[in-house]
Structures are given as structure tokens and as C-alpha cells.
mmCIF file with all atom_site columns, C-alpha atoms in Angstrom:
data_model
loop_
_atom_site.group_PDB
_atom_site.id
_atom_site.type_symbol
_atom_site.label_atom_id
_atom_site.label_alt_id
_atom_site.label_comp_id
_atom_site.label_asym_id
_atom_site.label_entity_id
_atom_site.label_seq_id
_atom_site.pdbx_PDB_ins_code
_atom_site.Cartn_x
_atom_site.Cartn_y
_atom_site.Cartn_z
_atom_site.occupancy
_atom_site.B_iso_or_equiv
_atom_site.pdbx_formal_charge
_atom_site.auth_seq_id
_atom_site.auth_comp_id
_atom_site.auth_asym_id
_atom_site.auth_atom_id
_atom_site.pdbx_PDB_model_num
ATOM 1   C CA . UNK A 1 1   ? 15.322  45.345 -3.969  1.00 0.00 ? 1   UNK A CA 1
ATOM 2   C CA . UNK A 1 2   ? 13.350  42.870 -2.739  1.00 0.00 ? 2   UNK A CA 1
ATOM 3   C CA . UNK A 1 3   ? 10.223  40.847 -3.283  1.00 0.00 ? 3   UNK A CA 1
ATOM 4   C CA . UNK A 1 4   ? 8.485   42.305 -0.557  1.00 0.00 ? 4   UNK A CA 1
ATOM 5   C CA . UNK A 1 5   ? 8.757   46.051 -1.254  1.00 0.00 ? 5   UNK A CA 1
ATOM 6   C CA . UNK A 1 6   ? 8.341   46.682 -4.540  1.00 0.00 ? 6   UNK A CA 1
ATOM 7   C CA . UNK A 1 7   ? 4.748   44.660 -4.254  1.00 0.00 ? 7   UNK A CA 1
ATOM 8   C CA . UNK A 1 8   ? 4.051   47.120 -1.942  1.00 0.00 ? 8   UNK A CA 1
ATOM 9   C CA . UNK A 1 9   ? 4.977   50.221 -4.036  1.00 0.00 ? 9   UNK A CA 1
ATOM 10  C CA . UNK A 1 10  ? 3.030   49.092 -7.364  1.00 0.00 ? 10  UNK A CA 1
ATOM 11  C CA . UNK A 1 11  ? 0.311   47.979 -4.737  1.00 0.00 ? 11  UNK A CA 1
ATOM 12  C CA . UNK A 1 12  ? -2.243  50.683 -3.934  1.00 0.00 ? 12  UNK A CA 1
ATOM 13  C CA . UNK A 1 13  ? -4.391  51.337 -0.519  1.00 0.00 ? 13  UNK A CA 1
ATOM 14  C CA . UNK A 1 14  ? -8.081  49.999 -0.504  1.00 0.00 ? 14  UNK A CA 1
ATOM 15  C CA . UNK A 1 15  ? -10.072 52.802 0.317   1.00 0.00 ? 15  UNK A CA 1
ATOM 16  C CA . UNK A 1 16  ? -7.441  55.069 -0.571  1.00 0.00 ? 16  UNK A CA 1
ATOM 17  C CA . UNK A 1 17  ? -8.703  58.553 -2.251  1.00 0.00 ? 17  UNK A CA 1
ATOM 18  C CA . UNK A 1 18  ? -6.329  59.414 -4.090  1.00 0.00 ? 18  UNK A CA 1
ATOM 19  C CA . UNK A 1 19  ? -4.532  56.391 -4.936  1.00 0.00 ? 19  UNK A CA 1
ATOM 20  C CA . UNK A 1 20  ? -2.239  55.826 -3.123  1.00 0.00 ? 20  UNK A CA 1
ATOM 21  C CA . UNK A 1 21  ? 0.509   53.226 -2.704  1.00 0.00 ? 21  UNK A CA 1
ATOM 22  C CA . UNK A 1 22  ? 1.107   50.867 0.279   1.00 0.00 ? 22  UNK A CA 1
ATOM 23  C CA . UNK A 1 23  ? 4.709   51.948 0.235   1.00 0.00 ? 23  UNK A CA 1
ATOM 24  C CA . UNK A 1 24  ? 5.055   55.519 -1.970  1.00 0.00 ? 24  UNK A CA 1
ATOM 25  C CA . UNK A 1 25  ? 8.369   56.433 -3.507  1.00 0.00 ? 25  UNK A CA 1
ATOM 26  C CA . UNK A 1 26  ? 8.961   59.218 -5.703  1.00 0.00 ? 26  UNK A CA 1
ATOM 27  C CA . UNK A 1 27  ? 9.397   57.800 -8.939  1.00 0.00 ? 27  UNK A CA 1
ATOM 28  C CA . UNK A 1 28  ? 5.788   56.498 -8.904  1.00 0.00 ? 28  UNK A CA 1
ATOM 29  C CA . UNK A 1 29  ? 3.779   59.098 -9.475  1.00 0.00 ? 29  UNK A CA 1
ATOM 30  C CA . UNK A 1 30  ? 0.200   59.708 -8.476  1.00 0.00 ? 30  UNK A CA 1
ATOM 31  C CA . UNK A 1 31  ? -0.501  59.618 -12.686 1.00 0.00 ? 31  UNK A CA 1
ATOM 32  C CA . UNK A 1 32  ? 0.889   56.525 -12.342 1.00 0.00 ? 32  UNK A CA 1
ATOM 33  C CA . UNK A 1 33  ? -1.044  55.156 -9.112  1.00 0.00 ? 33  UNK A CA 1
ATOM 34  C CA . UNK A 1 34  ? -5.099  56.787 -10.821 1.00 0.00 ? 34  UNK A CA 1
ATOM 35  C CA . UNK A 1 35  ? -3.852  54.722 -13.815 1.00 0.00 ? 35  UNK A CA 1
ATOM 36  C CA . UNK A 1 36  ? -3.653  51.518 -11.991 1.00 0.00 ? 36  UNK A CA 1
ATOM 37  C CA . UNK A 1 37  ? -6.543  52.304 -9.948  1.00 0.00 ? 37  UNK A CA 1
ATOM 38  C CA . UNK A 1 38  ? -8.503  53.529 -13.433 1.00 0.00 ? 38  UNK A CA 1
ATOM 39  C CA . UNK A 1 39  ? -7.190  49.989 -14.198 1.00 0.00 ? 39  UNK A CA 1
ATOM 40  C CA . UNK A 1 40  ? -8.271  48.156 -11.291 1.00 0.00 ? 40  UNK A CA 1
ATOM 41  C CA . UNK A 1 41  ? -11.515 49.693 -11.588 1.00 0.00 ? 41  UNK A CA 1
ATOM 42  C CA . UNK A 1 42  ? -12.935 48.818 -14.830 1.00 0.00 ? 42  UNK A CA 1
ATOM 43  C CA . UNK A 1 43  ? -12.033 44.899 -13.557 1.00 0.00 ? 43  UNK A CA 1
ATOM 44  C CA . UNK A 1 44  ? -7.836  44.233 -14.680 1.00 0.00 ? 44  UNK A CA 1
ATOM 45  C CA . UNK A 1 45  ? -6.421  42.186 -12.339 1.00 0.00 ? 45  UNK A CA 1
ATOM 46  C CA . UNK A 1 46  ? -3.729  44.062 -9.585  1.00 0.00 ? 46  UNK A CA 1
ATOM 47  C CA . UNK A 1 47  ? -0.843  41.516 -12.057 1.00 0.00 ? 47  UNK A CA 1
ATOM 48  C CA . UNK A 1 48  ? -2.636  42.663 -15.116 1.00 0.00 ? 48  UNK A CA 1
ATOM 49  C CA . UNK A 1 49  ? -2.393  46.399 -14.280 1.00 0.00 ? 49  UNK A CA 1
ATOM 50  C CA . UNK A 1 50  ? 1.124   45.654 -13.605 1.00 0.00 ? 50  UNK A CA 1
ATOM 51  C CA . UNK A 1 51  ? 1.596   44.285 -16.763 1.00 0.00 ? 51  UNK A CA 1
ATOM 52  C CA . UNK A 1 52  ? -0.289  47.236 -18.680 1.00 0.00 ? 52  UNK A CA 1
ATOM 53  C CA . UNK A 1 53  ? 2.237   49.101 -17.236 1.00 0.00 ? 53  UNK A CA 1
ATOM 54  C CA . UNK A 1 54  ? 5.594   47.233 -18.319 1.00 0.00 ? 54  UNK A CA 1
ATOM 55  C CA . UNK A 1 55  ? 3.857   48.027 -21.222 1.00 0.00 ? 55  UNK A CA 1
ATOM 56  C CA . UNK A 1 56  ? 3.319   51.940 -21.133 1.00 0.00 ? 56  UNK A CA 1
ATOM 57  C CA . UNK A 1 57  ? 7.030   51.744 -19.911 1.00 0.00 ? 57  UNK A CA 1
ATOM 58  C CA . UNK A 1 58  ? 8.958   51.067 -23.108 1.00 0.00 ? 58  UNK A CA 1
ATOM 59  C CA . UNK A 1 59  ? 8.702   53.309 -25.869 1.00 0.00 ? 59  UNK A CA 1
ATOM 60  C CA . UNK A 1 60  ? 6.086   52.712 -28.488 1.00 0.00 ? 60  UNK A CA 1
ATOM 61  C CA . UNK A 1 61  ? 8.076   50.100 -31.557 1.00 0.00 ? 61  UNK A CA 1
ATOM 62  C CA . UNK A 1 62  ? 10.649  48.911 -29.568 1.00 0.00 ? 62  UNK A CA 1
ATOM 63  C CA . UNK A 1 63  ? 10.035  45.337 -27.831 1.00 0.00 ? 63  UNK A CA 1
ATOM 64  C CA . UNK A 1 64  ? 10.501  44.828 -24.168 1.00 0.00 ? 64  UNK A CA 1
ATOM 65  C CA . UNK A 1 65  ? 13.192  43.098 -22.530 1.00 0.00 ? 65  UNK A CA 1
ATOM 66  C CA . UNK A 1 66  ? 13.427  41.024 -19.899 1.00 0.00 ? 66  UNK A CA 1
ATOM 67  C CA . UNK A 1 67  ? 14.528  41.646 -16.591 1.00 0.00 ? 67  UNK A CA 1
ATOM 68  C CA . UNK A 1 68  ? 17.298  38.614 -15.807 1.00 0.00 ? 68  UNK A CA 1
ATOM 69  C CA . UNK A 1 69  ? 18.053  38.367 -19.874 1.00 0.00 ? 69  UNK A CA 1
ATOM 70  C CA . UNK A 1 70  ? 15.568  34.875 -20.864 1.00 0.00 ? 70  UNK A CA 1
ATOM 71  C CA . UNK A 1 71  ? 15.498  34.633 -24.675 1.00 0.00 ? 71  UNK A CA 1
ATOM 72  C CA . UNK A 1 72  ? 11.515  35.012 -23.590 1.00 0.00 ? 72  UNK A CA 1
ATOM 73  C CA . UNK A 1 73  ? 10.051  37.689 -21.798 1.00 0.00 ? 73  UNK A CA 1
ATOM 74  C CA . UNK A 1 74  ? 6.928   34.475 -21.131 1.00 0.00 ? 74  UNK A CA 1
ATOM 75  C CA . UNK A 1 75  ? 9.325   32.657 -18.537 1.00 0.00 ? 75  UNK A CA 1
ATOM 76  C CA . UNK A 1 76  ? 10.386  37.075 -16.264 1.00 0.00 ? 76  UNK A CA 1
ATOM 77  C CA . UNK A 1 77  ? 9.057   36.065 -12.898 1.00 0.00 ? 77  UNK A CA 1
ATOM 78  C CA . UNK A 1 78  ? 6.454   38.637 -11.671 1.00 0.00 ? 78  UNK A CA 1
ATOM 79  C CA . UNK A 1 79  ? 9.291   40.051 -9.259  1.00 0.00 ? 79  UNK A CA 1
ATOM 80  C CA . UNK A 1 80  ? 11.839  40.771 -12.250 1.00 0.00 ? 80  UNK A CA 1
ATOM 81  C CA . UNK A 1 81  ? 8.692   41.682 -14.632 1.00 0.00 ? 81  UNK A CA 1
ATOM 82  C CA . UNK A 1 82  ? 8.053   44.888 -11.657 1.00 0.00 ? 82  UNK A CA 1
ATOM 83  C CA . UNK A 1 83  ? 11.456  45.229 -11.719 1.00 0.00 ? 83  UNK A CA 1
ATOM 84  C CA . UNK A 1 84  ? 12.104  45.896 -14.660 1.00 0.00 ? 84  UNK A CA 1
ATOM 85  C CA . UNK A 1 85  ? 8.965   48.145 -14.640 1.00 0.00 ? 85  UNK A CA 1
ATOM 86  C CA . UNK A 1 86  ? 10.952  50.574 -11.169 1.00 0.00 ? 86  UNK A CA 1
ATOM 87  C CA . UNK A 1 87  ? 14.094  50.393 -13.298 1.00 0.00 ? 87  UNK A CA 1
ATOM 88  C CA . UNK A 1 88  ? 12.544  52.359 -15.239 1.00 0.00 ? 88  UNK A CA 1
ATOM 89  C CA . UNK A 1 89  ? 10.665  54.272 -13.706 1.00 0.00 ? 89  UNK A CA 1
ATOM 90  C CA . UNK A 1 90  ? 13.902  54.876 -11.551 1.00 0.00 ? 90  UNK A CA 1
ATOM 91  C CA . UNK A 1 91  ? 15.745  56.650 -14.689 1.00 0.00 ? 91  UNK A CA 1
ATOM 92  C CA . UNK A 1 92  ? 12.745  58.751 -15.503 1.00 0.00 ? 92  UNK A CA 1
ATOM 93  C CA . UNK A 1 93  ? 12.730  59.924 -12.549 1.00 0.00 ? 93  UNK A CA 1
ATOM 94  C CA . UNK A 1 94  ? 15.611  60.531 -12.116 1.00 0.00 ? 94  UNK A CA 1
ATOM 95  C CA . UNK A 1 95  ? 16.776  62.675 -14.912 1.00 0.00 ? 95  UNK A CA 1
ATOM 96  C CA . UNK A 1 96  ? 13.932  64.508 -14.260 1.00 0.00 ? 96  UNK A CA 1
ATOM 97  C CA . UNK A 1 97  ? 15.545  65.884 -11.020 1.00 0.00 ? 97  UNK A CA 1
ATOM 98  C CA . UNK A 1 98  ? 18.581  67.041 -13.275 1.00 0.00 ? 98  UNK A CA 1
ATOM 99  C CA . UNK A 1 99  ? 17.045  68.787 -15.709 1.00 0.00 ? 99  UNK A CA 1
ATOM 100 C CA . UNK A 1 100 ? 14.917  70.398 -12.883 1.00 0.00 ? 100 UNK A CA 1
ATOM 101 C CA . UNK A 1 101 ? 18.770  71.356 -11.497 1.00 0.00 ? 101 UNK A CA 1
ATOM 102 C CA . UNK A 1 102 ? 19.867  72.809 -14.050 1.00 0.00 ? 102 UNK A CA 1
ATOM 103 C CA . UNK A 1 103 ? 21.082  69.724 -16.601 1.00 0.00 ? 103 UNK A CA 1
ATOM 104 C CA . UNK A 1 104 ? 18.633  69.372 -19.592 1.00 0.00 ? 104 UNK A CA 1
ATOM 105 C CA . UNK A 1 105 ? 19.138  66.151 -21.702 1.00 0.00 ? 105 UNK A CA 1
ATOM 106 C CA . UNK A 1 106 ? 16.367  67.476 -23.491 1.00 0.00 ? 106 UNK A CA 1
ATOM 107 C CA . UNK A 1 107 ? 18.461  70.091 -25.033 1.00 0.00 ? 107 UNK A CA 1
ATOM 108 C CA . UNK A 1 108 ? 22.081  68.762 -24.183 1.00 0.00 ? 108 UNK A CA 1
ATOM 109 C CA . UNK A 1 109 ? 23.318  64.844 -24.097 1.00 0.00 ? 109 UNK A CA 1
ATOM 110 C CA . UNK A 1 110 ? 26.629  65.582 -22.498 1.00 0.00 ? 110 UNK A CA 1
ATOM 111 C CA . UNK A 1 111 ? 27.094  67.340 -19.509 1.00 0.00 ? 111 UNK A CA 1
ATOM 112 C CA . UNK A 1 112 ? 30.609  67.415 -17.148 1.00 0.00 ? 112 UNK A CA 1
ATOM 113 C CA . UNK A 1 113 ? 31.059  67.447 -13.624 1.00 0.00 ? 113 UNK A CA 1
ATOM 114 C CA . UNK A 1 114 ? 31.849  70.241 -11.721 1.00 0.00 ? 114 UNK A CA 1
ATOM 115 C CA . UNK A 1 115 ? 35.552  70.476 -10.440 1.00 0.00 ? 115 UNK A CA 1
ATOM 116 C CA . UNK A 1 116 ? 34.986  69.660 -6.699  1.00 0.00 ? 116 UNK A CA 1
ATOM 117 C CA . UNK A 1 117 ? 37.232  72.327 -5.863  1.00 0.00 ? 117 UNK A CA 1
ATOM 118 C CA . UNK A 1 118 ? 36.996  74.775 -8.261  1.00 0.00 ? 118 UNK A CA 1
ATOM 119 C CA . UNK A 1 119 ? 32.925  73.817 -8.926  1.00 0.00 ? 119 UNK A CA 1
ATOM 120 C CA . UNK A 1 120 ? 33.940  74.924 -13.326 1.00 0.00 ? 120 UNK A CA 1
ATOM 121 C CA . UNK A 1 121 ? 32.589  72.024 -15.685 1.00 0.00 ? 121 UNK A CA 1
ATOM 122 C CA . UNK A 1 122 ? 35.307  69.630 -16.928 1.00 0.00 ? 122 UNK A CA 1
ATOM 123 C CA . UNK A 1 123 ? 35.625  66.557 -18.530 1.00 0.00 ? 123 UNK A CA 1
ATOM 124 C CA . UNK A 1 124 ? 38.712  63.485 -18.595 1.00 0.00 ? 124 UNK A CA 1
ATOM 125 C CA . UNK A 1 125 ? 39.288  63.321 -22.529 1.00 0.00 ? 125 UNK A CA 1
ATOM 126 C CA . UNK A 1 126 ? 39.720  58.940 -21.773 1.00 0.00 ? 126 UNK A CA 1
ATOM 127 C CA . UNK A 1 127 ? 36.115  58.939 -20.378 1.00 0.00 ? 127 UNK A CA 1
ATOM 128 C CA . UNK A 1 128 ? 33.688  61.129 -22.753 1.00 0.00 ? 128 UNK A CA 1
ATOM 129 C CA . UNK A 1 129 ? 35.784  60.092 -26.248 1.00 0.00 ? 129 UNK A CA 1
ATOM 130 C CA . UNK A 1 130 ? 33.492  56.835 -27.728 1.00 0.00 ? 130 UNK A CA 1
ATOM 131 C CA . UNK A 1 131 ? 30.264  59.280 -26.772 1.00 0.00 ? 131 UNK A CA 1
ATOM 132 C CA . UNK A 1 132 ? 31.816  62.166 -28.858 1.00 0.00 ? 132 UNK A CA 1
ATOM 133 C CA . UNK A 1 133 ? 32.278  60.772 -31.217 1.00 0.00 ? 133 UNK A CA 1
ATOM 134 C CA . UNK A 1 134 ? 29.117  58.473 -31.177 1.00 0.00 ? 134 UNK A CA 1
ATOM 135 C CA . UNK A 1 135 ? 27.398  62.787 -30.972 1.00 0.00 ? 135 UNK A CA 1
ATOM 136 C CA . UNK A 1 136 ? 30.232  63.751 -34.007 1.00 0.00 ? 136 UNK A CA 1
ATOM 137 C CA . UNK A 1 137 ? 28.735  60.772 -36.143 1.00 0.00 ? 137 UNK A CA 1
ATOM 138 C CA . UNK A 1 138 ? 25.067  61.575 -35.068 1.00 0.00 ? 138 UNK A CA 1
ATOM 139 C CA . UNK A 1 139 ? 25.993  65.022 -35.917 1.00 0.00 ? 139 UNK A CA 1
ATOM 140 C CA . UNK A 1 140 ? 27.363  64.693 -39.695 1.00 0.00 ? 140 UNK A CA 1
ATOM 141 C CA . UNK A 1 141 ? 24.732  61.943 -40.185 1.00 0.00 ? 141 UNK A CA 1
ATOM 142 C CA . UNK A 1 142 ? 21.592  65.363 -39.735 1.00 0.00 ? 142 UNK A CA 1
ATOM 143 C CA . UNK A 1 143 ? 21.793  66.069 -36.513 1.00 0.00 ? 143 UNK A CA 1
ATOM 144 C CA . UNK A 1 144 ? 18.881  66.486 -33.840 1.00 0.00 ? 144 UNK A CA 1
ATOM 145 C CA . UNK A 1 145 ? 15.668  68.164 -35.549 1.00 0.00 ? 145 UNK A CA 1
ATOM 146 C CA . UNK A 1 146 ? 16.458  72.000 -36.330 1.00 0.00 ? 146 UNK A CA 1
ATOM 147 C CA . UNK A 1 147 ? 20.404  71.403 -37.006 1.00 0.00 ? 147 UNK A CA 1
ATOM 148 C CA . UNK A 1 148 ? 21.058  72.273 -40.391 1.00 0.00 ? 148 UNK A CA 1
ATOM 149 C CA . UNK A 1 149 ? 24.134  71.326 -41.770 1.00 0.00 ? 149 UNK A CA 1
ATOM 150 C CA . UNK A 1 150 ? 25.144  73.695 -44.162 1.00 0.00 ? 150 UNK A CA 1
ATOM 151 C CA . UNK A 1 151 ? 25.508  76.317 -41.643 1.00 0.00 ? 151 UNK A CA 1
ATOM 152 C CA . UNK A 1 152 ? 28.241  74.053 -40.170 1.00 0.00 ? 152 UNK A CA 1
ATOM 153 C CA . UNK A 1 153 ? 29.556  74.302 -43.805 1.00 0.00 ? 153 UNK A CA 1
ATOM 154 C CA . UNK A 1 154 ? 30.096  77.730 -43.446 1.00 0.00 ? 154 UNK A CA 1
ATOM 155 C CA . UNK A 1 155 ? 31.822  78.125 -40.533 1.00 0.00 ? 155 UNK A CA 1
ATOM 156 C CA . UNK A 1 156 ? 33.707  74.807 -42.437 1.00 0.00 ? 156 UNK A CA 1
ATOM 157 C CA . UNK A 1 157 ? 34.754  77.389 -44.971 1.00 0.00 ? 157 UNK A CA 1
ATOM 158 C CA . UNK A 1 158 ? 35.635  80.074 -42.073 1.00 0.00 ? 158 UNK A CA 1
ATOM 159 C CA . UNK A 1 159 ? 39.401  80.859 -41.091 1.00 0.00 ? 159 UNK A CA 1
ATOM 160 C CA . UNK A 1 160 ? 37.932  82.003 -37.802 1.00 0.00 ? 160 UNK A CA 1
ATOM 161 C CA . UNK A 1 161 ? 37.131  78.599 -36.760 1.00 0.00 ? 161 UNK A CA 1
ATOM 162 C CA . UNK A 1 162 ? 39.374  74.833 -37.035 1.00 0.00 ? 162 UNK A CA 1
ATOM 163 C CA . UNK A 1 163 ? 36.787  73.253 -37.998 1.00 0.00 ? 163 UNK A CA 1
ATOM 164 C CA . UNK A 1 164 ? 38.035  70.836 -41.780 1.00 0.00 ? 164 UNK A CA 1
ATOM 165 C CA . UNK A 1 165 ? 36.988  68.650 -44.478 1.00 0.00 ? 165 UNK A CA 1
ATOM 166 C CA . UNK A 1 166 ? 37.859  66.200 -42.860 1.00 0.00 ? 166 UNK A CA 1
ATOM 167 C CA . UNK A 1 167 ? 36.488  66.667 -39.739 1.00 0.00 ? 167 UNK A CA 1
ATOM 168 C CA . UNK A 1 168 ? 33.021  67.867 -40.682 1.00 0.00 ? 168 UNK A CA 1
ATOM 169 C CA . UNK A 1 169 ? 32.812  64.703 -42.966 1.00 0.00 ? 169 UNK A CA 1
ATOM 170 C CA . UNK A 1 170 ? 33.648  62.027 -41.024 1.00 0.00 ? 170 UNK A CA 1
ATOM 171 C CA . UNK A 1 171 ? 36.236  61.001 -43.348 1.00 0.00 ? 171 UNK A CA 1
ATOM 172 C CA . UNK A 1 172 ? 38.658  60.047 -40.586 1.00 0.00 ? 172 UNK A CA 1
ATOM 173 C CA . UNK A 1 173 ? 35.749  58.385 -38.110 1.00 0.00 ? 173 UNK A CA 1
ATOM 174 C CA . UNK A 1 174 ? 37.992  57.249 -35.511 1.00 0.00 ? 174 UNK A CA 1
ATOM 175 C CA . UNK A 1 175 ? 40.012  60.952 -34.451 1.00 0.00 ? 175 UNK A CA 1
ATOM 176 C CA . UNK A 1 176 ? 38.654  62.246 -31.584 1.00 0.00 ? 176 UNK A CA 1
ATOM 177 C CA . UNK A 1 177 ? 40.086  65.077 -32.815 1.00 0.00 ? 177 UNK A CA 1
ATOM 178 C CA . UNK A 1 178 ? 37.783  66.222 -36.014 1.00 0.00 ? 178 UNK A CA 1
ATOM 179 C CA . UNK A 1 179 ? 35.427  64.766 -33.168 1.00 0.00 ? 179 UNK A CA 1
ATOM 180 C CA . UNK A 1 180 ? 35.890  68.034 -31.075 1.00 0.00 ? 180 UNK A CA 1
ATOM 181 C CA . UNK A 1 181 ? 36.807  70.476 -33.450 1.00 0.00 ? 181 UNK A CA 1
ATOM 182 C CA . UNK A 1 182 ? 33.193  70.076 -34.660 1.00 0.00 ? 182 UNK A CA 1
ATOM 183 C CA . UNK A 1 183 ? 32.320  71.000 -30.828 1.00 0.00 ? 183 UNK A CA 1
ATOM 184 C CA . UNK A 1 184 ? 34.900  73.516 -30.632 1.00 0.00 ? 184 UNK A CA 1
ATOM 185 C CA . UNK A 1 185 ? 34.830  76.813 -29.208 1.00 0.00 ? 185 UNK A CA 1
ATOM 186 C CA . UNK A 1 186 ? 35.193  79.205 -32.805 1.00 0.00 ? 186 UNK A CA 1
ATOM 187 C CA . UNK A 1 187 ? 32.661  76.649 -34.124 1.00 0.00 ? 187 UNK A CA 1
ATOM 188 C CA . UNK A 1 188 ? 30.536  78.093 -31.309 1.00 0.00 ? 188 UNK A CA 1
ATOM 189 C CA . UNK A 1 189 ? 31.401  81.305 -31.734 1.00 0.00 ? 189 UNK A CA 1
ATOM 190 C CA . UNK A 1 190 ? 31.108  81.727 -35.609 1.00 0.00 ? 190 UNK A CA 1
ATOM 191 C CA . UNK A 1 191 ? 27.350  79.915 -35.409 1.00 0.00 ? 191 UNK A CA 1
ATOM 192 C CA . UNK A 1 192 ? 26.062  82.477 -32.431 1.00 0.00 ? 192 UNK A CA 1
ATOM 193 C CA . UNK A 1 193 ? 27.842  85.692 -34.103 1.00 0.00 ? 193 UNK A CA 1
ATOM 194 C CA . UNK A 1 194 ? 26.281  84.284 -38.213 1.00 0.00 ? 194 UNK A CA 1
ATOM 195 C CA . UNK A 1 195 ? 22.249  83.960 -36.415 1.00 0.00 ? 195 UNK A CA 1
ATOM 196 C CA . UNK A 1 196 ? 22.051  80.166 -36.232 1.00 0.00 ? 196 UNK A CA 1
ATOM 197 C CA . UNK A 1 197 ? 21.522  80.245 -32.340 1.00 0.00 ? 197 UNK A CA 1
ATOM 198 C CA . UNK A 1 198 ? 19.434  76.857 -31.994 1.00 0.00 ? 198 UNK A CA 1
ATOM 199 C CA . UNK A 1 199 ? 22.539  75.471 -34.035 1.00 0.00 ? 199 UNK A CA 1
ATOM 200 C CA . UNK A 1 200 ? 25.285  76.630 -31.533 1.00 0.00 ? 200 UNK A CA 1
ATOM 201 C CA . UNK A 1 201 ? 23.111  75.794 -28.769 1.00 0.00 ? 201 UNK A CA 1
ATOM 202 C CA . UNK A 1 202 ? 22.881  72.368 -30.644 1.00 0.00 ? 202 UNK A CA 1
ATOM 203 C CA . UNK A 1 203 ? 26.776  72.523 -31.225 1.00 0.00 ? 203 UNK A CA 1
ATOM 204 C CA . UNK A 1 204 ? 27.628  74.271 -27.793 1.00 0.00 ? 204 UNK A CA 1
#
């Protein structure tokens, strides 16, 4: 994305009420434009407003990373700073669009693709193995908030599931089959049948 377009998308129109950008973009919401307008009304320059917006795109406790990979973010150009802001805003906008389509990443860490012919969900082992193992490791370590590992221990002891002690404890951390056992249909069914609905949603 070129400098002129980036500049126009993060520049407010004069005498515009409500605030509007010279070039509109769905990723730049009205709340962002209102915030830029308030900062400018308080006496900040356009560049100072951009710098403050850049800080807000980074979660609290995290350090900004320069767009072009320079070691010191102070050496970053103004264009690259705007590119970094747009990359963050576009990512959030895309996630929001997917959520509106029913792909809720607040609940599900992985949403499979749909087969172009059958329209049924599918995944290819070669594409998700490394992600699956990381999710399994996170789950074994306590998982997302609200997940009680005791229910998985119960599932492991049940003859109705394929979950094993080795899979649950992660003795073979690189074993894809062990990771798949944690998220298997038999484990999800066991959790649902025994009243662990929230855990079943998290594992499914």
C-alpha cells in the first residue's frame, strides 16, 4: 500500500461531522476516527495522533515491533508506522468479519475449511499438525479459562473414550496421534454426556 493512500486513510477531512477520513476504509472504524479527531482538537499534531494510535494497536504489556524489522523502532519511517497500524486494523477487521460469518475465534482456536464440493468441514493433516500439537500442549498446561482438567482425567479413565494417560500427560509431545486423542469425538461425547458442556465446546 502506497504512502499517499495510507496517508489519506488516516487523515481526517476538514469540517467533517462526524469525523471522516479523506479515503474511507471499513477497517478504520468511526470510533478510531472520533479518537483521532479528539486528539487533534486537544492540540496534537497529525503525526502525534498517528503515534498514539500505533500504541493503541499493541496489547497492554507488549512491545511494538518495527514494520521493516529494524532493531530500534525509533528508526522506523512514518510510512512503515502507518503500514503497521493498517496491518493491525485489517487483521482485526478480518477476524470480526469471520466472526459475523459464524467462525467465532473467541471459542474455537481452529476453524476447518469447507470442501468445495461437499461443503462439509475438512482438514489436511500436513497443514494442522504443528498447530494441533501446540493447542494440545496448551490444553495439558491448563488450557483456556474455565477448562477443568479433572474432566479430561475422568474421560481418560472411561472405556468409552480413546484418551490415554500418555496422550493426556504429553509424554510424547511430538506425537500427533496423542494430540488428536485429546480432541477426539469420543472425548467430546463423554464430556457432553457427563455435563461438562463448556469443556466439551472448548475441546470440540
